[in-house]
């Protein structure tokens, strides 16, 4: 699997945008293009190396990784007290929640599907991929970037892949020669309702003309836009607009986009719009019923 952002825009250092690209050219390929999309595993190695070098370069910062669950956080004067499970509590000056997406849930799956040895609840867990003979069909639930990684992992002659999500939107590709981002107008004053937020984004896209350049230009202000939106507007966005935003914001390598289009054209990758309703075990695997 590859990153979905070009190497030139993935530096760990804001004041040194070419840092990751130089690292790639030293470790992977001396001619790696600045518009190329690096393997994800390389980016993991890069971040680990950056962290290790940064900690080694200073005696003023101490780093500890506690593999425990935090159960409580309490005010304590001008500081906070963090309460880990099975460990003494400790005072802290600041807390940042950086949990990522976490492990995928499986509550959506019928119990008969969860009980099957053909069901993979976490595609990133080691050793969970069942061996399938040529001529098999698989179903990937979800149509985001993880789906793309898994579709490419499973792809080989004779394997047909179905993908399903409630919205049926597959990731869109980056432009082969992307235009530079175009900054939007000043943000509306808070509080911003959903209608105003939608108008702000769509008006910017219409004025720019190139939707990719417009969306990329919104990147520096999306956090401030979110902060100014009311709670009702945020809930409305998550309910009605988030999937479309994810599709235009989180794009894939143009070569990967072409691969997806080719697989749909030859019917080896079949998108569905719907949900999983039922499943039952059969001799050859699992029969799955979709809402479409």
Coordinates of C-alpha atoms in Angstrom, one line a residue, residues 38-290:
X38 CA 5.9 6.3 -1.3
X39 CA 5.0 3.0 0.3
X40 CA 3.3 3.4 3.7
X41 CA 5.8 1.1 5.4
X42 CA 8.6 3.5 4.4
X43 CA 6.7 6.4 6.0
X44 CA 6.4 4.5 9.2
X45 CA 10.2 3.9 9.2
X46 CA 10.8 7.6 8.4
X47 CA 8.7 8.8 11.4
X48 CA 10.3 6.4 13.8
X49 CA 13.7 7.6 12.6
X50 CA 12.8 11.2 13.0
X51 CA 11.5 10.7 16.5
X52 CA 14.6 8.8 17.5
X53 CA 16.9 11.4 16.1
X54 CA 15.0 14.2 17.7
X55 CA 15.1 12.6 21.1
X56 CA 18.8 11.8 20.8
X57 CA 19.6 15.4 19.8
X58 CA 18.4 17.0 23.1
X59 CA 18.7 16.3 26.8
X60 CA 15.8 18.6 27.6
X61 CA 13.1 16.3 26.4
X62 CA 12.4 12.9 28.0
X63 CA 10.1 10.4 26.3
X64 CA 8.3 7.5 27.8
X65 CA 5.8 5.2 26.1
X66 CA 3.4 3.7 28.7
X67 CA 1.3 0.8 27.2
X68 CA -1.6 1.2 29.6
X69 CA -5.2 2.4 29.4
X70 CA -5.9 5.9 30.8
X71 CA -9.1 5.7 32.9
X72 CA -9.6 9.2 34.2
X73 CA -8.4 12.8 33.9
X74 CA -9.0 15.3 36.7
X75 CA -8.3 19.0 37.3
X76 CA -5.6 19.7 39.9
X77 CA -5.1 23.3 40.4
X78 CA -3.5 24.8 37.2
X79 CA -2.5 21.3 36.1
X80 CA -4.3 17.9 35.4
X81 CA -4.0 14.5 37.0
X82 CA -3.8 11.6 34.7
X83 CA -5.1 8.3 36.1
X84 CA -3.7 5.2 34.3
X85 CA -5.1 1.7 34.9
X86 CA -3.1 -0.3 37.5
X87 CA -0.6 2.5 38.0
X88 CA -0.2 5.5 40.3
X89 CA -1.8 8.7 39.0
X90 CA 0.5 11.5 37.9
X91 CA 0.2 15.3 37.4
X92 CA 0.6 16.5 33.8
X93 CA 0.7 20.0 32.2
X94 CA -1.2 19.2 29.0
X95 CA -3.0 16.3 27.4
X96 CA -3.5 15.6 23.7
X97 CA -5.9 13.0 22.5
X98 CA -4.2 11.4 19.5
X99 CA -6.0 8.1 19.3
X100 CA -6.4 7.8 15.5
X101 CA -9.3 5.7 14.1
X102 CA -8.6 2.7 16.3
X103 CA -9.4 -0.9 15.5
X104 CA -12.4 -1.4 13.2
X105 CA -15.6 -2.4 14.8
X106 CA -17.7 -5.4 13.8
X107 CA -21.1 -4.7 15.4
X108 CA -22.5 -4.1 11.9
X109 CA -21.9 -7.7 11.0
X110 CA -24.6 -10.4 11.5
X111 CA -23.6 -12.9 14.3
X112 CA -23.5 -15.7 11.7
X113 CA -20.8 -13.7 9.8
X114 CA -18.8 -12.9 12.9
X115 CA -18.7 -16.6 13.7
X116 CA -17.3 -17.6 10.3
X117 CA -13.6 -18.4 9.9
X118 CA -13.9 -16.6 6.6
X119 CA -14.7 -13.3 8.4
X120 CA -11.7 -10.9 8.8
X121 CA -12.7 -8.3 11.4
X122 CA -9.3 -6.4 11.3
X123 CA -7.5 -6.5 8.0
X124 CA -4.3 -5.2 9.6
X125 CA -4.0 -8.0 12.2
X126 CA -1.2 -10.5 11.3
X127 CA -2.1 -14.0 10.1
X128 CA -5.8 -13.5 9.6
X129 CA -6.1 -13.7 5.8
X130 CA -7.8 -16.9 4.7
X131 CA -6.3 -18.8 1.7
X132 CA -8.7 -18.8 -1.2
X133 CA -8.5 -20.7 -4.5
X134 CA -8.7 -19.1 -7.9
X135 CA -12.3 -18.4 -8.9
X136 CA -13.2 -17.2 -5.4
X137 CA -15.1 -14.0 -4.6
X138 CA -14.5 -11.7 -1.7
X139 CA -16.5 -8.9 -0.1
X140 CA -14.8 -5.8 1.3
X141 CA -17.1 -3.8 3.6
X142 CA -16.2 -0.1 3.2
X143 CA -15.0 1.9 0.2
X144 CA -12.3 4.1 1.6
X145 CA -8.5 4.0 1.5
X146 CA -8.3 0.8 3.5
X147 CA -10.5 -0.9 0.9
X148 CA -8.1 0.2 -1.8
X149 CA -5.1 -1.3 0.1
X150 CA -7.0 -4.6 0.6
X151 CA -8.3 -4.8 -2.9
X152 CA -4.8 -4.5 -4.3
X153 CA -3.5 -7.0 -1.7
X154 CA -6.1 -9.6 -2.7
X155 CA -6.0 -8.9 -6.4
X156 CA -4.8 -11.7 -8.6
X157 CA -6.1 -13.6 -11.5
X158 CA -9.3 -15.5 -10.7
X159 CA -10.2 -13.5 -7.6
X160 CA -13.3 -11.2 -8.0
X161 CA -13.7 -8.5 -5.4
X162 CA -17.0 -6.9 -4.3
X163 CA -17.0 -3.7 -2.2
X164 CA -20.0 -2.3 -0.4
X165 CA -20.7 0.9 1.6
X166 CA -23.8 2.9 2.5
X167 CA -22.8 5.7 0.1
X168 CA -21.0 3.6 -2.6
X169 CA -18.4 6.4 -3.1
X170 CA -14.9 5.1 -4.2
X171 CA -11.8 7.2 -3.6
X172 CA -11.0 9.8 -6.3
X173 CA -7.5 10.1 -7.8
X174 CA -5.1 13.0 -7.5
X175 CA -4.3 14.8 -10.8
X176 CA -1.3 13.4 -12.6
X177 CA 0.1 17.0 -12.7
X178 CA -1.6 18.7 -9.7
X179 CA -2.2 22.5 -9.8
X180 CA -1.0 24.5 -6.8
X181 CA -3.5 24.9 -3.9
X182 CA -5.7 28.1 -4.0
X183 CA -6.4 29.7 -0.7
X184 CA -10.0 30.5 0.1
X185 CA -11.6 33.7 1.3
X186 CA -11.7 34.7 5.0
X187 CA -13.7 32.4 7.2
X188 CA -17.2 33.5 8.2
X189 CA -17.6 34.6 11.8
X190 CA -18.6 32.1 14.5
X191 CA -20.9 30.4 15.1
X192 CA -21.2 28.9 11.6
X193 CA -24.3 26.8 10.7
X194 CA -24.1 23.9 8.2
X195 CA -25.7 25.9 5.4
X196 CA -23.1 28.6 5.7
X197 CA -20.2 26.1 5.9
X198 CA -21.4 24.3 2.8
X199 CA -21.8 27.6 0.9
X200 CA -18.3 28.7 1.9
X201 CA -16.7 25.5 0.6
X202 CA -18.8 25.2 -2.6
X203 CA -18.4 28.9 -3.5
X204 CA -14.6 28.5 -3.2
X205 CA -14.7 25.4 -5.4
X206 CA -16.8 27.2 -8.1
X207 CA -14.6 30.3 -8.0
X208 CA -11.4 28.3 -8.5
X209 CA -12.8 25.9 -11.1
X210 CA -10.3 23.1 -10.4
X211 CA -11.9 21.3 -7.5
X212 CA -8.7 19.6 -6.5
X213 CA -6.8 22.9 -6.2
X214 CA -9.7 24.4 -4.3
X215 CA -10.0 21.5 -1.8
X216 CA -6.2 21.4 -1.2
X217 CA -6.4 25.2 -0.6
X218 CA -8.9 24.6 2.2
X219 CA -6.6 22.3 4.1
X220 CA -4.9 25.1 6.2
X221 CA -8.3 26.4 7.4
X222 CA -10.4 23.3 7.9
X223 CA -9.5 23.1 11.6
X224 CA -10.5 26.7 12.2
X225 CA -13.7 26.2 10.2
X226 CA -14.6 23.2 12.3
X227 CA -13.9 25.1 15.5
X228 CA -16.3 27.9 14.4
X229 CA -19.1 25.5 13.5
X230 CA -21.9 25.0 16.0
X231 CA -22.5 21.6 17.6
X232 CA -25.6 21.2 15.5
X233 CA -23.7 22.0 12.3
X234 CA -21.0 19.5 13.2
X235 CA -23.5 16.8 13.8
X236 CA -25.2 17.7 10.5
X237 CA -21.9 17.5 8.7
X238 CA -21.1 14.1 10.1
X239 CA -24.6 12.8 9.1
X240 CA -24.9 14.3 5.6
X241 CA -21.6 15.5 4.2
X242 CA -18.6 13.7 5.7
X243 CA -18.4 10.9 3.2
X244 CA -18.4 13.3 0.2
X245 CA -15.8 15.4 1.9
X246 CA -13.6 12.4 2.6
X247 CA -13.9 11.4 -1.1
X248 CA -12.6 14.7 -2.4
X249 CA -10.1 15.3 0.4
X250 CA -8.4 11.9 0.8
X251 CA -7.5 11.0 -2.8
X252 CA -5.3 8.2 -4.1
X253 CA -2.2 8.0 -6.3
X254 CA -3.3 8.5 -10.0
X255 CA -1.9 5.1 -10.9
X256 CA -4.0 3.5 -8.1
X257 CA -7.1 5.4 -9.4
X258 CA -6.4 4.0 -12.9
X259 CA -6.1 0.5 -11.4
X260 CA -9.5 0.9 -9.7
X261 CA -11.0 2.1 -13.0
X262 CA -9.5 -0.9 -14.9
X263 CA -10.7 -3.4 -12.4
X264 CA -14.3 -2.0 -12.6
X265 CA -14.1 -2.1 -16.4
X266 CA -13.2 -5.7 -16.5
X267 CA -15.7 -6.6 -13.7
X268 CA -13.1 -7.9 -11.3
X269 CA -14.0 -5.2 -8.8
X270 CA -17.7 -4.6 -8.3
X271 CA -19.0 -1.7 -6.2
X272 CA -22.3 -1.9 -4.3
X273 CA -24.3 0.7 -2.5
X274 CA -25.9 -0.7 0.6
X275 CA -25.3 -2.7 3.8
X276 CA -24.8 -6.3 4.9
X277 CA -28.2 -7.7 5.9
X278 CA -27.6 -11.3 6.5
X279 CA -25.0 -14.1 6.1
X280 CA -25.0 -17.9 6.3
X281 CA -22.3 -20.5 6.1
X282 CA -22.2 -22.7 3.1
X283 CA -19.8 -25.4 2.0
X284 CA -17.7 -23.1 -0.1
X285 CA -17.6 -20.1 2.2
X286 CA -20.3 -17.6 3.2
X287 CA -23.5 -16.5 1.4
X288 CA -24.0 -12.7 2.1
X289 CA -27.2 -10.8 1.4
X290 CA -26.8 -7.1 0.7

